[in-house]
Structures are given as structure tokens and as C-alpha cells.
Short mmCIF file of C-alpha atoms and ligand atoms in Angstrom, two decimals:
data_model
loop_
_atom_site.label_atom_id
_atom_site.label_comp_id
_atom_site.label_asym_id
_atom_site.label_seq_id
_atom_site.Cartn_x
_atom_site.Cartn_y
_atom_site.Cartn_z
CA MET F 1 9.08 28.80 5.36
CA SER F 2 11.02 25.64 6.17
CA LEU F 3 9.21 22.40 6.94
CA GLY F 4 10.47 22.78 10.52
CA ALA F 5 8.59 26.09 10.75
CA LEU F 6 5.56 24.49 9.09
CA ALA F 7 5.68 21.78 11.77
CA GLU F 8 5.42 24.50 14.45
CA VAL F 9 2.41 26.02 12.68
CA LEU F 10 0.78 22.59 12.45
CA ARG F 11 1.50 21.73 16.09
CA ALA F 12 -0.50 24.79 17.06
CA SER F 13 -3.43 23.96 14.80
CA VAL F 14 -3.92 20.16 14.75
CA THR F 15 -4.79 17.61 17.43
CA GLY F 16 -2.94 14.75 15.69
CA ARG F 17 0.74 13.92 15.87
CA VAL F 18 3.30 16.13 14.15
CA GLU F 19 6.99 15.12 14.00
CA THR F 20 10.04 16.28 12.10
CA ASP F 21 12.78 14.04 10.76
CA PHE F 22 10.59 11.09 11.62
CA PRO F 23 11.84 7.51 10.93
CA LEU F 24 9.52 5.66 8.56
CA ALA F 25 11.19 2.24 8.60
CA ARG F 26 9.09 0.83 11.42
CA LEU F 27 5.93 1.95 9.64
CA THR F 28 6.69 -0.32 6.70
CA THR F 29 6.76 -4.10 6.35
CA TYR F 30 10.29 -3.96 4.88
CA LYS F 31 11.42 -2.02 7.97
CA LEU F 32 14.02 -0.22 5.86
CA GLY F 33 14.87 3.35 4.99
CA GLY F 34 15.33 6.73 6.55
CA PRO F 35 13.19 9.53 7.92
CA VAL F 36 10.65 11.85 6.34
CA GLU F 37 11.11 15.59 6.80
CA LEU F 38 7.67 16.15 8.31
CA TYR F 39 5.21 13.54 9.57
CA LEU F 40 1.54 14.15 10.26
CA GLU F 41 -0.80 11.61 11.78
CA PRO F 42 -4.13 13.43 11.48
CA ASP F 43 -6.77 12.74 14.07
CA GLY F 44 -9.56 13.81 11.78
CA ILE F 45 -10.37 15.69 8.65
CA ASP F 46 -9.87 19.04 10.41
CA ASP F 47 -6.17 18.21 10.71
CA LEU F 48 -5.99 17.56 6.97
CA VAL F 49 -7.73 20.86 6.29
CA ALA F 50 -5.20 22.59 8.58
CA LEU F 51 -2.36 21.00 6.61
CA GLY F 52 -3.87 22.09 3.29
CA LYS F 53 -4.42 25.64 4.56
CA SER F 54 -0.86 25.93 5.88
CA LEU F 55 0.48 24.84 2.50
CA GLU F 56 -1.86 27.24 0.73
CA GLU F 57 -0.47 30.09 2.83
CA LEU F 58 3.00 29.27 1.52
CA GLY F 59 1.78 30.09 -2.01
CA SER F 60 3.43 28.33 -4.93
CA ALA F 61 6.19 26.93 -2.65
CA GLY F 62 3.48 25.14 -0.61
CA GLY F 63 2.11 23.58 -3.78
CA ARG F 64 5.52 22.09 -4.54
CA VAL F 65 6.01 20.31 -1.18
CA PRO F 66 5.86 16.58 -1.89
CA ILE F 67 3.05 14.80 -0.05
CA LEU F 68 2.99 11.07 0.58
CA ALA F 69 0.05 9.18 2.02
CA ILE F 70 1.23 6.14 3.88
CA GLY F 71 -0.98 3.32 5.04
CA ARG F 72 0.45 0.16 6.61
CA GLY F 73 3.58 0.50 4.49
CA SER F 74 3.18 -2.97 2.99
CA ASN F 75 3.81 -2.02 -0.62
CA VAL F 76 6.63 0.49 -0.30
CA VAL F 77 10.41 0.72 0.06
CA VAL F 78 11.64 3.95 1.66
CA SER F 79 15.07 5.18 0.50
CA ASP F 80 17.96 4.87 2.98
CA ALA F 81 18.35 8.66 2.79
CA GLY F 82 14.70 9.13 3.71
CA ILE F 83 12.19 11.21 1.81
CA ALA F 84 11.58 14.88 1.26
CA GLY F 85 8.31 16.55 2.11
CA ILE F 86 5.40 15.44 4.25
CA ALA F 87 4.15 11.94 5.03
CA VAL F 88 0.51 11.72 6.07
CA ARG F 89 -0.53 8.57 7.87
CA LEU F 90 -4.17 8.44 8.91
CA GLY F 91 -4.40 7.71 12.61
CA PRO F 92 -6.59 5.27 14.57
CA LYS F 93 -9.60 7.58 14.29
CA PHE F 94 -9.77 6.53 10.63
CA SER F 95 -9.97 2.85 11.56
CA TRP F 96 -13.62 1.80 11.81
CA ILE F 97 -16.19 -0.38 10.04
CA LYS F 98 -19.94 -0.01 9.82
CA GLN F 99 -22.85 -1.40 7.88
CA ALA F 100 -24.83 1.12 5.84
CA GLU F 101 -28.14 1.33 4.05
CA SER F 102 -27.68 -0.65 0.85
CA THR F 103 -27.94 1.22 -2.40
CA LEU F 104 -28.19 -1.85 -4.66
CA PRO F 105 -30.87 -4.56 -4.49
CA GLY F 106 -29.63 -7.82 -2.91
CA SER F 107 -26.43 -6.26 -1.59
CA VAL F 108 -25.17 -5.18 1.81
CA SER F 109 -23.11 -2.00 2.02
CA VAL F 110 -20.17 -1.81 4.38
CA ILE F 111 -18.13 1.34 4.92
CA ALA F 112 -14.62 1.28 6.37
CA GLY F 113 -12.25 4.06 7.39
CA ALA F 114 -9.05 4.27 5.34
CA SER F 115 -6.67 3.12 8.07
CA THR F 116 -8.69 -0.05 8.80
CA PRO F 117 -6.42 -3.09 8.30
CA LEU F 118 -7.69 -5.30 5.47
CA PRO F 119 -7.62 -8.54 7.53
CA GLN F 120 -9.80 -6.82 10.15
CA LEU F 121 -12.31 -5.80 7.47
CA ALA F 122 -12.33 -9.30 5.96
CA ASN F 123 -12.87 -10.89 9.38
CA TRP F 124 -15.66 -8.42 10.22
CA ALA F 125 -17.46 -9.33 6.98
CA GLY F 126 -16.72 -13.03 7.49
CA ARG F 127 -18.32 -13.07 10.95
CA ARG F 128 -21.49 -11.69 9.35
CA GLY F 129 -21.41 -14.12 6.41
CA LEU F 130 -20.87 -11.30 3.90
CA GLU F 131 -19.18 -12.33 0.65
CA GLY F 132 -16.76 -10.31 -1.44
CA LEU F 133 -13.75 -9.42 0.71
CA GLU F 134 -12.45 -12.88 1.67
CA TYR F 135 -9.17 -12.40 -0.24
CA MET F 136 -8.30 -9.39 1.94
CA VAL F 137 -7.76 -11.63 4.95
CA SER F 138 -4.13 -12.20 4.07
CA ILE F 139 -3.18 -8.81 2.60
CA PRO F 140 -1.43 -6.78 5.31
CA GLY F 141 -2.45 -3.34 3.97
CA SER F 142 -5.04 -0.72 4.87
CA VAL F 143 -8.28 0.18 3.11
CA GLY F 144 -6.72 3.44 1.80
CA GLY F 145 -3.64 1.69 0.42
CA ALA F 146 -5.79 -1.07 -1.08
CA VAL F 147 -7.99 1.43 -2.93
CA ARG F 148 -4.95 3.32 -4.24
CA MET F 149 -3.28 0.08 -5.38
CA ASN F 150 -6.47 -1.72 -6.44
CA ALA F 151 -5.18 -4.57 -4.29
CA GLY F 152 -6.31 -8.07 -5.12
CA ALA F 153 -5.72 -11.78 -4.85
CA HIS F 154 -7.34 -15.09 -5.77
CA GLY F 155 -9.09 -13.57 -8.80
CA SER F 156 -10.71 -10.65 -6.91
CA GLU F 157 -9.64 -7.05 -6.53
CA VAL F 158 -10.85 -3.89 -4.82
CA GLN F 159 -12.57 -2.57 -7.92
CA GLY F 160 -14.89 -5.60 -7.90
CA ALA F 161 -16.65 -4.59 -4.68
CA VAL F 162 -15.97 -0.91 -4.06
CA GLU F 163 -18.95 1.42 -4.63
CA LEU F 164 -17.83 4.81 -3.41
CA VAL F 165 -14.61 6.30 -2.05
CA ALA F 166 -14.33 9.51 -0.03
CA VAL F 167 -11.16 11.35 -1.02
CA PHE F 168 -9.67 14.46 0.55
CA ASP F 169 -7.83 16.69 -1.92
CA ILE F 170 -5.03 18.60 -0.19
CA ASP F 171 -4.91 21.23 -2.96
CA THR F 172 -8.61 22.07 -3.08
CA LEU F 173 -9.37 21.27 0.61
CA THR F 174 -12.48 19.39 -0.45
CA VAL F 175 -13.82 15.89 0.17
CA GLU F 176 -15.03 14.27 -3.02
CA GLU F 177 -17.17 11.16 -3.29
CA ARG F 178 -15.64 9.17 -6.11
CA THR F 179 -17.26 6.25 -7.94
CA PRO F 180 -15.13 3.49 -9.56
CA PRO F 181 -15.25 4.95 -13.11
CA THR F 182 -13.55 8.12 -11.79
CA LEU F 183 -10.79 6.19 -9.97
CA GLY F 184 -9.14 4.73 -13.06
CA PHE F 185 -8.74 1.24 -11.62
CA ALA F 186 -6.47 -1.14 -13.51
CA TYR F 187 -4.21 -4.03 -12.49
CA ARG F 188 -2.67 -2.91 -9.16
CA ARG F 189 -3.24 0.75 -9.86
CA SER F 190 -5.69 3.61 -9.76
CA THR F 191 -5.38 7.18 -11.00
CA LEU F 192 -5.49 8.68 -7.49
CA GLY F 193 -2.81 11.36 -7.21
CA GLU F 194 -0.29 11.99 -4.43
CA LYS F 195 -2.40 14.77 -2.92
CA GLU F 196 -5.62 12.75 -2.89
CA ILE F 197 -6.01 11.03 0.44
CA VAL F 198 -8.55 8.24 0.72
CA LEU F 199 -10.63 8.76 3.87
CA GLU F 200 -13.09 5.88 3.62
CA ALA F 201 -14.46 3.35 1.17
CA ARG F 202 -17.87 1.82 0.76
CA PHE F 203 -18.08 -1.78 -0.43
CA SER F 204 -21.05 -3.63 -1.85
CA LEU F 205 -21.14 -7.18 -0.45
CA LYS F 206 -23.49 -10.14 -0.81
CA ALA F 207 -25.23 -11.83 2.11
CA GLY F 208 -24.05 -15.44 2.09
CA ASP F 209 -23.36 -18.39 4.32
CA ARG F 210 -20.99 -17.71 7.22
CA ASP F 211 -19.28 -21.10 7.11
CA THR F 212 -18.70 -20.86 3.36
CA VAL F 213 -17.21 -17.37 3.68
CA ARG F 214 -14.98 -18.51 6.54
CA ALA F 215 -13.86 -21.59 4.62
CA ARG F 216 -12.81 -19.34 1.72
CA MET F 217 -10.86 -17.14 4.11
CA ASP F 218 -9.15 -20.18 5.63
CA ALA F 219 -8.20 -21.37 2.14
CA CYS F 220 -6.65 -17.94 1.38
CA ARG F 221 -4.63 -18.06 4.62
CA ARG F 222 -3.50 -21.63 3.99
CA HIS F 223 -2.43 -20.84 0.44
CA ARG F 224 -0.32 -17.94 1.75
CA SER F 225 1.40 -19.85 4.48
CA GLU F 226 2.24 -22.69 2.09
CA THR F 227 3.49 -20.59 -0.82
CA GLN F 228 4.72 -17.23 0.47
CA PRO F 229 7.29 -16.04 3.01
CA GLY F 230 4.75 -13.76 4.76
CA ALA F 231 6.48 -13.70 8.15
CA LEU F 232 9.73 -12.27 6.78
CA GLN F 233 10.46 -8.64 5.90
CA ASN F 234 8.98 -8.07 2.43
CA ALA F 235 6.30 -6.06 0.61
CA GLY F 236 4.42 -8.80 -1.21
CA SER F 237 4.78 -9.29 -4.96
CA VAL F 238 7.71 -7.28 -6.25
CA PHE F 239 6.64 -7.33 -9.91
CA LYS F 240 3.25 -7.23 -11.57
CA ASN F 241 2.43 -10.36 -13.54
CA PRO F 242 2.95 -9.62 -17.25
CA PRO F 243 -0.08 -10.47 -19.48
CA GLY F 244 -0.53 -14.25 -19.57
CA ALA F 245 2.55 -15.00 -17.43
CA SER F 246 3.65 -15.25 -13.83
CA ALA F 247 6.41 -12.85 -12.78
CA GLY F 248 7.52 -15.30 -10.08
CA ARG F 249 7.86 -18.13 -12.59
CA LEU F 250 9.93 -15.97 -14.96
CA VAL F 251 12.29 -14.98 -12.11
CA GLU F 252 12.56 -18.62 -11.05
CA GLU F 253 13.15 -19.86 -14.62
CA ALA F 254 15.88 -17.24 -15.02
CA GLY F 255 17.62 -19.13 -12.19
CA LEU F 256 17.37 -16.25 -9.74
CA LYS F 257 15.65 -17.89 -6.75
CA GLY F 258 17.84 -17.29 -3.70
CA SER F 259 20.02 -14.66 -5.46
CA ARG F 260 21.10 -11.82 -3.22
CA ILE F 261 22.57 -8.37 -3.16
CA GLY F 262 23.73 -7.23 0.24
CA GLY F 263 20.95 -8.10 2.67
CA ALA F 264 18.21 -8.47 0.05
CA SER F 265 17.41 -11.82 -1.52
CA VAL F 266 14.91 -13.45 -3.84
CA SER F 267 12.80 -15.73 -1.66
CA THR F 268 13.50 -19.41 -2.10
CA LEU F 269 9.82 -20.10 -1.41
CA HIS F 270 8.32 -17.68 -3.97
CA ALA F 271 10.54 -15.90 -6.52
CA ASN F 272 8.33 -12.80 -6.74
CA PHE F 273 8.95 -12.02 -3.05
CA PHE F 274 12.23 -10.32 -2.14
CA ILE F 275 13.28 -10.61 1.48
CA ALA F 276 15.27 -8.12 3.54
CA ALA F 277 17.52 -9.67 6.17
CA GLU F 278 18.90 -8.00 9.28
CA GLY F 279 21.25 -5.22 8.15
CA ALA F 280 19.77 -4.92 4.64
CA ARG F 281 19.55 -1.51 3.03
CA ALA F 282 16.71 -0.21 0.90
CA GLN F 283 19.33 0.24 -1.86
CA ASP F 284 19.96 -3.53 -1.78
CA VAL F 285 16.28 -4.17 -2.59
CA TYR F 286 16.40 -1.53 -5.34
CA ASP F 287 19.53 -3.05 -6.90
CA LEU F 288 18.13 -6.58 -6.71
CA VAL F 289 14.90 -5.48 -8.42
CA ASN F 290 16.89 -3.85 -11.25
CA VAL F 291 19.25 -6.78 -11.73
CA VAL F 292 16.39 -9.31 -11.74
CA LYS F 293 14.44 -7.14 -14.17
CA ALA F 294 17.46 -6.93 -16.52
CA ARG F 295 18.11 -10.70 -16.36
CA VAL F 296 14.48 -11.57 -17.12
CA LEU F 297 14.47 -9.14 -20.03
CA GLU F 298 17.70 -10.61 -21.38
CA ARG F 299 16.54 -14.19 -20.98
CA PHE F 300 12.86 -13.98 -22.03
CA GLY F 301 12.45 -10.56 -23.66
CA VAL F 302 9.80 -9.70 -21.06
CA GLU F 303 9.96 -6.34 -19.31
CA LEU F 304 8.76 -6.71 -15.73
CA THR F 305 7.13 -3.72 -14.02
CA PRO F 306 7.56 -3.31 -10.26
CA GLU F 307 4.40 -3.48 -8.20
CA ILE F 308 6.17 -2.22 -5.07
CA ARG F 309 6.76 1.53 -4.86
CA PHE F 310 10.21 2.97 -4.20
CA LEU F 311 9.97 6.24 -2.28
CA GLY F 312 12.75 8.81 -2.35
CA GLU F 313 16.09 8.76 -4.14
CA PHE F 314 18.00 5.60 -5.07
CA GLU F 315 21.33 5.19 -6.86
CA GLU F 316 21.35 3.61 -10.32
CA ARG F 317 24.02 0.91 -10.05
CA ALA F 318 23.99 -1.10 -13.24
CA ASN F 319 26.82 -3.35 -12.04
CA ALA F 320 25.56 -4.23 -8.58
CA GLU F 321 27.05 -7.61 -7.69
CA VAL F 322 24.62 -10.51 -7.30
CA THR F 323 25.45 -13.59 -5.27
CA PRO F 324 23.76 -16.65 -6.78
C1 FAD G 401 3.18 -10.45 2.88
C2 FAD G 401 2.48 -9.52 1.90
C3 FAD G 401 1.50 -10.03 1.06
C4 FAD G 401 0.87 -9.17 0.15
N1 FAD G 401 -0.09 -9.69 -0.67
C5 FAD G 401 -0.75 -8.88 -1.54
C6 FAD G 401 -1.78 -9.40 -2.39
O1 FAD G 401 -2.11 -10.56 -2.36
N2 FAD G 401 -2.38 -8.55 -3.23
C7 FAD G 401 -2.07 -7.22 -3.29
O2 FAD G 401 -2.68 -6.48 -4.08
N3 FAD G 401 -1.10 -6.71 -2.50
C8 FAD G 401 -0.44 -7.49 -1.63
N4 FAD G 401 0.54 -6.97 -0.82
C9 FAD G 401 0.92 -5.54 -0.98
C10 FAD G 401 0.14 -4.57 -0.08
O3 FAD G 401 -0.31 -5.19 1.11
C11 FAD G 401 -1.06 -3.95 -0.81
O4 FAD G 401 -0.65 -3.22 -1.96
C12 FAD G 401 -1.83 -2.99 0.10
O5 FAD G 401 -3.00 -2.59 -0.55
C13 FAD G 401 -1.01 -1.74 0.47
O6 FAD G 401 -1.70 -1.09 1.52
P1 FAD G 401 -0.90 -0.19 2.57
O7 FAD G 401 -1.88 0.42 3.47
O8 FAD G 401 0.17 -0.99 3.20
O9 FAD G 401 -0.30 0.90 1.60
P2 FAD G 401 1.18 1.53 1.62
O10 FAD G 401 2.18 0.48 1.32
O11 FAD G 401 1.36 2.33 2.85
O12 FAD G 401 1.05 2.50 0.36
C14 FAD G 401 0.85 1.95 -0.93
C15 FAD G 401 0.38 3.08 -1.84
O13 FAD G 401 -0.90 3.52 -1.42
C16 FAD G 401 -0.87 4.91 -1.09
N5 FAD G 401 -1.75 5.12 0.07
C17 FAD G 401 -1.70 4.52 1.28
N6 FAD G 401 -2.71 4.95 2.06
C18 FAD G 401 -3.40 5.85 1.31
C19 FAD G 401 -4.54 6.67 1.54
N7 FAD G 401 -5.21 6.67 2.70
N8 FAD G 401 -4.96 7.48 0.55
C20 FAD G 401 -4.31 7.53 -0.65
N9 FAD G 401 -3.23 6.78 -0.93
C21 FAD G 401 -2.79 5.95 0.03
C22 FAD G 401 0.59 5.22 -0.81
O14 FAD G 401 0.88 6.59 -1.07
C23 FAD G 401 1.29 4.29 -1.79
O15 FAD G 401 1.27 4.87 -3.07
C24 FAD G 401 1.20 -7.79 0.09
C25 FAD G 401 2.18 -7.29 0.97
C26 FAD G 401 2.82 -8.15 1.86
C27 FAD G 401 3.85 -7.58 2.80
#
């Protein structure tokens, strides 16, 4: 069965949105790239079960269809040619926050749906004087994407406060409650697989002073606006910081601030942010990342690892021309 036919099956069995050849660019902060073959915006878990069942009915071919969970698209670059398979983006029904019975003494538990924007969660906690999520106020991702990436800033990261994560497995059609030791958290990564969709996450926070929490959030926002080009098209830090070093500083010391390929350039404000200008292609960002990586390796012997995720196919162009 083609994905077009699968879309018809899904349209008859889900209440959420189903589209074919659906443009993903506007669902990402880079605003680049082509369409996905099939797009599902589930309204609830039943829609995810329907997707899993439809794939199951296709037998081994269903198991091979690539699945991509997409959140607020703030850590990804979609290929200009688009991507094969199915993109699943949890809809507004997965955006909610509530306080729950605390499981640990002295802590307050807060549960948020996976499509909740991180700044909204941070502000919700801030209004209640709850400590632990202040750094999220200036990360433009969703709870699901943050769990998958173990997002963090200002010395904190998701794994520091998360207690329990509900994950839907598209292969087994089950919801599992996962604790941090089973999520394989490390610097900007977890071991969640492509077919494991985060549905919600429970955080353990500390009751504190509202003004202090708000002051910390203000400091995070101020730091961002002074040091990062947040308003432009980008996906945050391009490279992970290597042990004991700053990726941005290495790129800057290699003399690459402001360098460009096509419509992509290294930010002049912060060298670990790459900006896409009007008319840029996803391939430009890909080429710039590879050229910068090669120059830093050549100059300092340090191999940078991208933090942003490239989705789909890109050309390897070792000689892409860089404008200083
Ligand atoms: C201006 C700017 C500043 C940023 N600053 C920071 C920062 O300080 N710290 C930081 O860590 N990051 C930062 N980022 C990167 C990004 O915001 C985070 O990685 C964020 O957690 C990604 O969330 P998302 O919802 O946008 O995920 P997406 O970009 O949509 O996806 C990222 C990954 O998560 C997966 N995913 C998304 N949703 C789900 C889900 N429900 N279930 C399972 N997997 C899922 C995707 O498949 C993909 O692998 C920044 C980005 C920008 C644009």
C-alpha cells in the first residue's frame, strides 16, 4: 500500500489532521526544507493507535516506514527535497499543564503534555513560585522535543527535574511510563527511538519564592537577547560543546564568524548559531556546518558534533564555497 492509500485509511479512522505531501518548513524555526510524504497531527492517543494498527496491517513493509516525531521544529533542518515516511506532530490536545500529587517529600509534581511550549511551562511554574524549570523560558521547543533532546541551559537540563515520561511505542501500540534511568539521558540526547513518541512528562519542582524564580527567568531572557540572535531563523546551538570547551569560541577563533554559504551564515553575534536568510536552502546550512566542522578540526584538532538534527537526504559537497 502506498502512503497515499494509507492516508485514506487514516482519514477514515482518526479525528486529527492527515495530509499528504505536506510542507514542513513553516513548522520549523529554520523555515527551510520540503514536504513530508504523510503528515499526522493526532488529536489523542486513539489516533496514534490507529496509525500503529494501520502500519501493522501492512506487515513488514509497515515496519519499515520511517516515522518522525516533530515538536516545535526548533532543533531540526528539513532537507530541501523533503522527507520520506510519516511525520507525527502532536496537536493542541497534547498541550496542557497540571499540578499532581507529589511523590517525593518537599517537592511539587507538575505534569505537562508533550506539545506544551517550554516557555509556557516555565511561566506557569514561575507564576506559582516553583523552582527548577526557569531555564526553559527561552528555549523555543516543546516538552516532547526537550525530553528527547535532554534540552538544557544555564547549568540545568531536563534530566535534572524529570520524574516520569509517558511514551507511546508505535510498534507495540503501548504506552510505557519511563523513569530517567531508562531514558538514557546524556548531554543533549536520550536513547528514545524514532518510534517512541513522548506523550507527557512529569517534573519534580521545589516550592520557592515567586520573585526569585521570576528574577531568574528574567536573567535567562536578558542573557539570550544580549548574546544570541534568537529573532532570526536558526535552530539554537549548531554544535554540542566539546568537553571543557565552547563550540562557539572554537568557531570564532577559527575566524569563521560571519562566514556564509548561499543564504546560510555563522551569526556575528554568537558563532554557534547559524542563520538562514531569505532564499536560503537547507543544503546551505548543511554545507556550512560541514565546512565549519572541517576548519575547526584542521585548526584545533577538535571534532565538533552537531546538536541540530538534519532530516532527510543532503548532498555531500566537500568543496562548497565559503564567503568570509
Ligand atoms: C533560538 C533558539 C534557542 C535555543 N536554545 C536552546 C537551549 O538553550 N538549550 C537547548 O537544549 N536547546 C535549545 N534550542 C534547541 C531546541 O529548542 C531544543 O532542542 C528543543 O528541546 C527542541 O524541541 P522541539 O519541540 O522544537 O523539537 P523538534 O526540533 O521538533 O525535534 C527535536 C527532536 O526531538 C524529537 N521529538 C520532538 N517531539 C517529540 C515527541 N513528542 N516525542 C519524541 N520525540 C520528539 C524529534 O524527532 C527530533 O529528534 C534552541 C533553539 C532555538 C531556535
